[in-house]
PDB file of C-alpha atoms in Angstrom:
ATOM      1  CA  MET A   1     189.955 181.368  89.103  1.00  0.00           C
ATOM      2  CA  LYS A   2     193.163 182.258  88.890  1.00  0.00           C
ATOM      3  CA  LYS A   3     193.655 185.225  92.004  1.00  0.00           C
ATOM      4  CA  VAL A   4     194.857 188.711  90.929  1.00  0.00           C
ATOM      5  CA  VAL A   5     196.208 191.581  93.134  1.00  0.00           C
ATOM      6  CA  VAL A   6     197.167 194.740  91.739  1.00  0.00           C
ATOM      7  CA  LEU A   7     198.551 197.306  93.463  1.00  0.00           C
ATOM      8  CA  THR A   8     198.429 201.374  92.140  1.00  0.00           C
ATOM      9  CA  GLY A   9     199.813 204.477  93.334  1.00  0.00           C
ATOM     10  CA  ALA A  10     199.757 208.192  91.658  1.00  0.00           C
ATOM     11  CA  GLY A  11     200.780 207.339  88.195  1.00  0.00           C
ATOM     12  CA  MET A  12     197.243 205.506  87.621  1.00  0.00           C
ATOM     13  CA  SER A  13     194.849 208.701  89.031  1.00  0.00           C
ATOM     14  CA  ALA A  14     197.397 211.282  87.389  1.00  0.00           C
ATOM     15  CA  GLU A  15     196.033 209.839  83.915  1.00  0.00           C
ATOM     16  CA  SER A  16     192.551 211.017  85.021  1.00  0.00           C
ATOM     17  CA  GLY A  17     193.753 214.609  85.887  1.00  0.00           C
ATOM     18  CA  LEU A  18     194.323 214.367  89.993  1.00  0.00           C
ATOM     19  CA  GLY A  19     197.601 215.952  90.999  1.00  0.00           C
ATOM     20  CA  THR A  20     200.382 213.608  92.670  1.00  0.00           C
ATOM     21  CA  PHE A  21     202.767 215.287  95.317  1.00  0.00           C
ATOM     22  CA  ARG A  22     205.780 213.226  94.777  1.00  0.00           C
ATOM     23  CA  ASP A  23     206.552 214.694  91.122  1.00  0.00           C
ATOM     24  CA  ALA A  24     206.467 218.244  92.528  1.00  0.00           C
ATOM     25  CA  GLY A  25     209.474 218.440  95.438  1.00  0.00           C
ATOM     26  CA  GLY A  26     206.764 217.296  98.725  1.00  0.00           C
ATOM     27  CA  LEU A  27     204.593 219.579  97.320  1.00  0.00           C
ATOM     28  CA  TRP A  28     201.150 218.668  96.739  1.00  0.00           C
ATOM     29  CA  GLU A  29     199.028 221.191  94.299  1.00  0.00           C
ATOM     30  CA  ASN A  30     201.048 224.213  95.658  1.00  0.00           C
ATOM     31  CA  TYR A  31     201.324 223.135  99.152  1.00  0.00           C
ATOM     32  CA  ARG A  32     204.161 221.274 101.906  1.00  0.00           C
ATOM     33  CA  VAL A  33     203.034 218.260 102.093  1.00  0.00           C
ATOM     34  CA  GLU A  34     204.231 218.860 105.698  1.00  0.00           C
ATOM     35  CA  ASP A  35     201.176 221.504 106.311  1.00  0.00           C
ATOM     36  CA  VAL A  36     198.301 219.144 104.175  1.00  0.00           C
ATOM     37  CA  ALA A  37     199.704 215.576 104.885  1.00  0.00           C
ATOM     38  CA  THR A  38     200.777 215.088 108.854  1.00  0.00           C
ATOM     39  CA  PRO A  39     198.814 214.954 112.017  1.00  0.00           C
ATOM     40  CA  GLU A  40     200.797 217.768 112.900  1.00  0.00           C
ATOM     41  CA  GLY A  41     200.177 220.291 109.727  1.00  0.00           C
ATOM     42  CA  TYR A  42     196.596 219.159 111.126  1.00  0.00           C
ATOM     43  CA  ALA A  43     196.437 219.900 114.488  1.00  0.00           C
ATOM     44  CA  ALA A  44     198.350 223.013 113.725  1.00  0.00           C
ATOM     45  CA  ASN A  45     195.780 224.532 111.278  1.00  0.00           C
ATOM     46  CA  PRO A  46     192.731 222.407 110.606  1.00  0.00           C
ATOM     47  CA  GLY A  47     190.633 224.619 108.045  1.00  0.00           C
ATOM     48  CA  LEU A  48     193.580 225.152 106.046  1.00  0.00           C
ATOM     49  CA  VAL A  49     194.009 221.028 105.917  1.00  0.00           C
ATOM     50  CA  ILE A  50     190.185 220.463 105.949  1.00  0.00           C
ATOM     51  CA  ASN A  51     189.710 222.870 102.726  1.00  0.00           C
ATOM     52  CA  PHE A  52     192.459 221.316 101.014  1.00  0.00           C
ATOM     53  CA  TYR A  53     190.867 218.020 101.033  1.00  0.00           C
ATOM     54  CA  ASN A  54     187.842 219.642 100.202  1.00  0.00           C
ATOM     55  CA  GLU A  55     188.596 221.110  97.042  1.00  0.00           C
ATOM     56  CA  ARG A  56     190.646 217.813  96.164  1.00  0.00           C
ATOM     57  CA  ARG A  57     186.952 216.200  97.115  1.00  0.00           C
ATOM     58  CA  ARG A  58     186.078 218.670  94.301  1.00  0.00           C
ATOM     59  CA  GLN A  59     188.016 217.658  91.553  1.00  0.00           C
ATOM     60  CA  LEU A  60     187.584 214.171  92.236  1.00  0.00           C
ATOM     61  CA  ILE A  61     183.867 214.852  91.488  1.00  0.00           C
ATOM     62  CA  GLY A  62     184.573 215.919  88.040  1.00  0.00           C
ATOM     63  CA  ALA A  63     187.640 213.159  86.988  1.00  0.00           C
ATOM     64  CA  SER A  64     186.650 210.168  85.449  1.00  0.00           C
ATOM     65  CA  PRO A  65     188.407 206.650  85.768  1.00  0.00           C
ATOM     66  CA  CYS A  66     191.048 206.534  82.689  1.00  0.00           C
ATOM     67  CA  GLU A  67     191.353 203.104  80.316  1.00  0.00           C
ATOM     68  CA  GLY A  68     193.812 201.405  83.342  1.00  0.00           C
ATOM     69  CA  HIS A  69     190.910 201.876  85.704  1.00  0.00           C
ATOM     70  CA  ARG A  70     188.828 200.457  83.052  1.00  0.00           C
ATOM     71  CA  LEU A  71     190.567 197.825  82.060  1.00  0.00           C
ATOM     72  CA  LEU A  72     191.531 196.542  85.898  1.00  0.00           C
ATOM     73  CA  ALA A  73     187.420 196.386  86.299  1.00  0.00           C
ATOM     74  CA  LEU A  74     187.493 194.025  82.688  1.00  0.00           C
ATOM     75  CA  LEU A  75     189.883 191.746  84.220  1.00  0.00           C
ATOM     76  CA  GLU A  76     187.347 190.533  86.916  1.00  0.00           C
ATOM     77  CA  LYS A  77     185.594 188.395  84.259  1.00  0.00           C
ATOM     78  CA  ASP A  78     188.539 186.141  83.364  1.00  0.00           C
ATOM     79  CA  TYR A  79     189.925 186.181  87.315  1.00  0.00           C
ATOM     80  CA  SER A  80     189.587 187.155  90.963  1.00  0.00           C
ATOM     81  CA  VAL A  81     191.142 190.947  91.203  1.00  0.00           C
ATOM     82  CA  THR A  82     192.199 192.431  93.941  1.00  0.00           C
ATOM     83  CA  VAL A  83     192.810 196.584  93.953  1.00  0.00           C
ATOM     84  CA  ILE A  84     195.043 197.453  96.453  1.00  0.00           C
ATOM     85  CA  THR A  85     195.672 201.272  95.918  1.00  0.00           C
ATOM     86  CA  GLN A  86     197.651 203.858  97.543  1.00  0.00           C
ATOM     87  CA  ASN A  87     195.500 206.445  95.982  1.00  0.00           C
ATOM     88  CA  VAL A  88     192.528 207.874  97.630  1.00  0.00           C
ATOM     89  CA  ASP A  89     190.012 208.703  95.019  1.00  0.00           C
ATOM     90  CA  ASN A  90     187.001 206.475  94.387  1.00  0.00           C
ATOM     91  CA  LEU A  91     188.228 205.914  90.885  1.00  0.00           C
ATOM     92  CA  HIS A  92     188.527 202.104  90.616  1.00  0.00           C
ATOM     93  CA  GLU A  93     185.094 201.381  92.380  1.00  0.00           C
ATOM     94  CA  ARG A  94     183.732 203.845  89.614  1.00  0.00           C
ATOM     95  CA  ALA A  95     185.286 201.762  87.240  1.00  0.00           C
ATOM     96  CA  GLY A  96     183.456 198.645  88.167  1.00  0.00           C
ATOM     97  CA  SER A  97     186.409 197.227  90.433  1.00  0.00           C
ATOM     98  CA  THR A  98     184.235 195.410  93.515  1.00  0.00           C
ATOM     99  CA  HIS A  99     187.414 194.835  95.711  1.00  0.00           C
ATOM    100  CA  VAL A 100     189.166 197.900  96.319  1.00  0.00           C
ATOM    101  CA  ILE A 101     191.698 198.056  99.628  1.00  0.00           C
ATOM    102  CA  HIS A 102     192.334 201.747 100.203  1.00  0.00           C
ATOM    103  CA  LEU A 103     195.847 201.900 101.969  1.00  0.00           C
ATOM    104  CA  HIS A 104     195.795 205.595 102.952  1.00  0.00           C
ATOM    105  CA  GLY A 105     192.185 206.071 103.587  1.00  0.00           C
ATOM    106  CA  GLU A 106     188.907 207.540 101.138  1.00  0.00           C
ATOM    107  CA  LEU A 107     188.675 210.996 100.102  1.00  0.00           C
ATOM    108  CA  MET A 108     184.838 210.474  99.803  1.00  0.00           C
ATOM    109  CA  LYS A 109     185.188 209.555 103.446  1.00  0.00           C
ATOM    110  CA  ALA A 110     184.911 211.987 106.938  1.00  0.00           C
ATOM    111  CA  THR A 111     185.711 210.723 110.496  1.00  0.00           C
ATOM    112  CA  SER A 112     186.133 211.625 113.675  1.00  0.00           C
ATOM    113  CA  SER A 113     189.354 213.830 114.914  1.00  0.00           C
ATOM    114  CA  ARG A 114     189.985 211.111 118.059  1.00  0.00           C
ATOM    115  CA  SER A 115     189.104 208.055 116.616  1.00  0.00           C
ATOM    116  CA  PRO A 116     189.546 207.970 112.876  1.00  0.00           C
ATOM    117  CA  ASN A 117     189.628 204.235 112.300  1.00  0.00           C
ATOM    118  CA  SER A 118     187.008 203.022 113.746  1.00  0.00           C
ATOM    119  CA  PRO A 119     184.121 202.075 111.946  1.00  0.00           C
ATOM    120  CA  THR A 120     181.219 203.713 113.837  1.00  0.00           C
ATOM    121  CA  GLN A 121     182.837 207.245 113.242  1.00  0.00           C
ATOM    122  CA  ILE A 122     183.144 206.872 108.981  1.00  0.00           C
ATOM    123  CA  GLN A 123     180.810 208.307 107.491  1.00  0.00           C
ATOM    124  CA  GLN A 124     179.923 209.023 103.254  1.00  0.00           C
ATOM    125  CA  LEU A 125     180.199 211.978 101.886  1.00  0.00           C
ATOM    126  CA  SER A 126     178.112 212.999  98.710  1.00  0.00           C
ATOM    127  CA  PRO A 127     179.087 214.273  95.409  1.00  0.00           C
ATOM    128  CA  ASP A 128     175.843 217.004  95.797  1.00  0.00           C
ATOM    129  CA  LYS A 129     177.445 217.583  99.678  1.00  0.00           C
ATOM    130  CA  PRO A 130     181.361 217.050  99.292  1.00  0.00           C
ATOM    131  CA  ASP A 131     182.454 220.158 101.857  1.00  0.00           C
ATOM    132  CA  ILE A 132     183.343 219.187 105.794  1.00  0.00           C
ATOM    133  CA  MET A 133     182.938 222.455 107.487  1.00  0.00           C
ATOM    134  CA  LEU A 134     185.079 223.281 110.224  1.00  0.00           C
ATOM    135  CA  GLY A 135     182.722 223.023 113.840  1.00  0.00           C
ATOM    136  CA  GLU A 136     181.394 219.963 111.761  1.00  0.00           C
ATOM    137  CA  LYS A 137     180.886 217.577 114.544  1.00  0.00           C
ATOM    138  CA  ALA A 138     181.631 213.581 114.095  1.00  0.00           C
ATOM    139  CA  ALA A 139     179.516 211.058 115.937  1.00  0.00           C
ATOM    140  CA  ASP A 140     181.829 211.062 119.060  1.00  0.00           C
ATOM    141  CA  GLY A 141     181.758 215.146 119.249  1.00  0.00           C
ATOM    142  CA  SER A 142     184.673 215.769 117.810  1.00  0.00           C
ATOM    143  CA  GLN A 143     185.794 217.621 114.784  1.00  0.00           C
ATOM    144  CA  LEU A 144     185.163 215.564 111.266  1.00  0.00           C
ATOM    145  CA  ARG A 145     188.398 215.440 109.712  1.00  0.00           C
ATOM    146  CA  PRO A 146     189.219 213.398 106.226  1.00  0.00           C
ATOM    147  CA  PHE A 147     189.443 209.896 106.143  1.00  0.00           C
ATOM    148  CA  ILE A 148     192.749 209.852 105.103  1.00  0.00           C
ATOM    149  CA  VAL A 149     195.893 207.932 106.619  1.00  0.00           C
ATOM    150  CA  TRP A 150     198.192 211.137 106.969  1.00  0.00           C
ATOM    151  CA  PHE A 151     201.935 210.588 107.288  1.00  0.00           C
ATOM    152  CA  GLY A 152     203.348 209.480 110.719  1.00  0.00           C
ATOM    153  CA  GLU A 153     199.933 207.236 111.302  1.00  0.00           C
ATOM    154  CA  PRO A 154     199.117 203.854 111.389  1.00  0.00           C
ATOM    155  CA  VAL A 155     198.273 202.084 108.165  1.00  0.00           C
ATOM    156  CA  PRO A 156     195.485 199.332 109.197  1.00  0.00           C
ATOM    157  CA  MET A 157     194.657 198.126 105.987  1.00  0.00           C
ATOM    158  CA  ILE A 158     198.320 196.679 105.004  1.00  0.00           C
ATOM    159  CA  GLU A 159     197.443 193.356 107.405  1.00  0.00           C
ATOM    160  CA  PRO A 160     194.418 192.888 104.783  1.00  0.00           C
ATOM    161  CA  ALA A 161     196.895 194.141 101.959  1.00  0.00           C
ATOM    162  CA  ILE A 162     199.197 191.384 102.432  1.00  0.00           C
ATOM    163  CA  ASP A 163     196.997 188.976 103.481  1.00  0.00           C
ATOM    164  CA  GLU A 164     195.569 188.992  99.934  1.00  0.00           C
ATOM    165  CA  THR A 165     198.986 189.772  98.608  1.00  0.00           C
ATOM    166  CA  SER A 166     200.153 186.207  99.939  1.00  0.00           C
ATOM    167  CA  GLN A 167     197.719 184.467  97.737  1.00  0.00           C
ATOM    168  CA  ALA A 168     198.122 185.870  94.613  1.00  0.00           C
ATOM    169  CA  ASP A 169     198.758 183.715  91.499  1.00  0.00           C
ATOM    170  CA  ILE A 170     199.187 187.053  89.354  1.00  0.00           C
ATOM    171  CA  PHE A 171     200.858 190.805  90.430  1.00  0.00           C
ATOM    172  CA  ILE A 172     200.752 193.876  88.968  1.00  0.00           C
ATOM    173  CA  VAL A 173     201.843 196.887  90.174  1.00  0.00           C
ATOM    174  CA  ILE A 174     200.648 200.855  88.687  1.00  0.00           C
ATOM    175  CA  GLY A 175     201.894 203.547  88.995  1.00  0.00           C
ATOM    176  CA  THR A 176     204.305 203.324  91.766  1.00  0.00           C
ATOM    177  CA  SER A 177     207.708 204.124  93.158  1.00  0.00           C
ATOM    178  CA  LEU A 178     207.987 201.436  95.267  1.00  0.00           C
ATOM    179  CA  ASN A 179     209.600 203.585  97.536  1.00  0.00           C
ATOM    180  CA  VAL A 180     206.387 204.481 100.064  1.00  0.00           C
ATOM    181  CA  TYR A 181     206.182 201.999 102.537  1.00  0.00           C
ATOM    182  CA  PRO A 182     204.576 199.620 103.985  1.00  0.00           C
ATOM    183  CA  ALA A 183     202.968 199.220 100.242  1.00  0.00           C
ATOM    184  CA  ALA A 184     206.353 198.859  99.065  1.00  0.00           C
ATOM    185  CA  GLY A 185     206.753 195.929 101.451  1.00  0.00           C
ATOM    186  CA  LEU A 186     203.969 193.816  99.706  1.00  0.00           C
ATOM    187  CA  LEU A 187     206.269 192.654  96.579  1.00  0.00           C
ATOM    188  CA  ASN A 188     207.654 190.759  99.791  1.00  0.00           C
ATOM    189  CA  TYR A 189     204.741 188.979  99.650  1.00  0.00           C
ATOM    190  CA  VAL A 190     204.232 187.866  96.373  1.00  0.00           C
ATOM    191  CA  PRO A 191     204.460 184.069  96.051  1.00  0.00           C
ATOM    192  CA  LYS A 192     207.118 182.255  94.385  1.00  0.00           C
ATOM    193  CA  HIS A 193     205.194 180.698  91.891  1.00  0.00           C
ATOM    194  CA  ALA A 194     203.347 183.926  91.026  1.00  0.00           C
ATOM    195  CA  PRO A 195     205.090 186.422  88.252  1.00  0.00           C
ATOM    196  CA  ILE A 196     205.055 189.856  88.697  1.00  0.00           C
ATOM    197  CA  TYR A 197     204.357 192.857  85.932  1.00  0.00           C
ATOM    198  CA  LEU A 198     205.428 196.324  86.859  1.00  0.00           C
ATOM    199  CA  ILE A 199     203.652 199.404  84.620  1.00  0.00           C
ATOM    200  CA  ASP A 200     205.563 202.455  84.872  1.00  0.00           C
ATOM    201  CA  PRO A 201     206.856 204.630  82.076  1.00  0.00           C
ATOM    202  CA  LYS A 202     209.936 205.851  84.586  1.00  0.00           C
ATOM    203  CA  PRO A 203     212.791 203.283  85.593  1.00  0.00           C
ATOM    204  CA  VAL A 204     211.893 201.803  88.780  1.00  0.00           C
ATOM    205  CA  HIS A 205     214.747 199.935  90.725  1.00  0.00           C
ATOM    206  CA  VAL A 206     213.719 197.104  92.571  1.00  0.00           C
ATOM    207  CA  PRO A 207     215.911 195.984  94.994  1.00  0.00           C
ATOM    208  CA  GLY A 208     215.760 192.106  95.230  1.00  0.00           C
ATOM    209  CA  THR A 209     213.757 190.885  93.170  1.00  0.00           C
ATOM    210  CA  THR A 210     215.256 189.774  89.216  1.00  0.00           C
ATOM    211  CA  ARG A 211     211.491 188.632  88.411  1.00  0.00           C
ATOM    212  CA  ILE A 212     209.534 191.524  87.598  1.00  0.00           C
ATOM    213  CA  VAL A 213     208.732 192.173  84.425  1.00  0.00           C
ATOM    214  CA  HIS A 214     208.580 195.993  83.248  1.00  0.00           C
ATOM    215  CA  ILE A 215     206.190 197.317  80.947  1.00  0.00           C
ATOM    216  CA  GLN A 216     207.800 201.098  80.415  1.00  0.00           C
ATOM    217  CA  LYS A 217     204.276 202.711  79.494  1.00  0.00           C
ATOM    218  CA  GLY A 218     201.706 204.504  81.327  1.00  0.00           C
ATOM    219  CA  ALA A 219     199.045 202.931  83.146  1.00  0.00           C
ATOM    220  CA  SER A 220     196.900 203.276  80.434  1.00  0.00           C
ATOM    221  CA  GLU A 221     198.810 201.806  77.320  1.00  0.00           C
ATOM    222  CA  GLY A 222     200.279 199.623  79.904  1.00  0.00           C
ATOM    223  CA  MET A 223     197.789 198.095  80.781  1.00  0.00           C
ATOM    224  CA  LYS A 224     196.230 197.843  77.208  1.00  0.00           C
ATOM    225  CA  GLU A 225     199.209 195.043  76.452  1.00  0.00           C
ATOM    226  CA  LEU A 226     199.019 193.346  79.531  1.00  0.00           C
ATOM    227  CA  TYR A 227     195.634 192.891  79.389  1.00  0.00           C
ATOM    228  CA  SER A 228     196.227 191.665  76.265  1.00  0.00           C
ATOM    229  CA  LEU A 229     198.331 189.149  77.480  1.00  0.00           C
ATOM    230  CA  LEU A 230     196.590 187.638  80.352  1.00  0.00           C
ATOM    231  CA  LYS A 231     193.242 187.094  78.032  1.00  0.00           C
ATOM    232  CA  ILE A 232     196.026 185.095  76.119  1.00  0.00           C
ATOM    233  CA  GLN A 233     196.790 183.305  79.020  1.00  0.00           C
ATOM    234  CA  ASN A 234     193.368 182.715  79.990  1.00  0.00           C
ATOM    235  CA  PRO A 235     191.289 183.028  77.306  1.00  0.00           C
TER     236      PRO A 235
END
């Protein structure tokens, strides 16, 4: 079975109604990114940051996967599919994708402020109790914080993502500007034989490669076109 590796970004979640900050001049839901998505912002005002992600979590609970999410999940009938996502939502999983690597953390999880990437500290949050409270403690006694990789923090899942990308027979990019690193650097690990499909309604400049097929549509419309193409290639 051929291996499909997919890199998804904010444009995928935008079709489910979830806000993105890159389209708003460095603002995310009217907050400065430096205030809510950096370790420094968290240290300066943990209550603000915790409440910001509580709001994002409630928004996520009310959202549904888009057609693009669902079609990616359906590809698993014909291909071995790994989704590498820059998004922190769980819409890929809710659509039915079974192998998802989250580069930037997971909104529906909480962790320790002291050791955020320790598996023993990470806990699942539920839709019926989604909020983290100021004063609520992780297993190690530190303040419970969102399990999000903030700007300036290491990206521990990049190595598994590189490993998956280096085995791809087909590589797909959906809804990302390819200017957020280290995720954008994954293109450098796509095998020479593997075609690269890019789904994005806007022009995207990708230096150093000419073998990209650009489907200039949104995530859902673009995935409809690509799904049909891949079904023809692998009937």
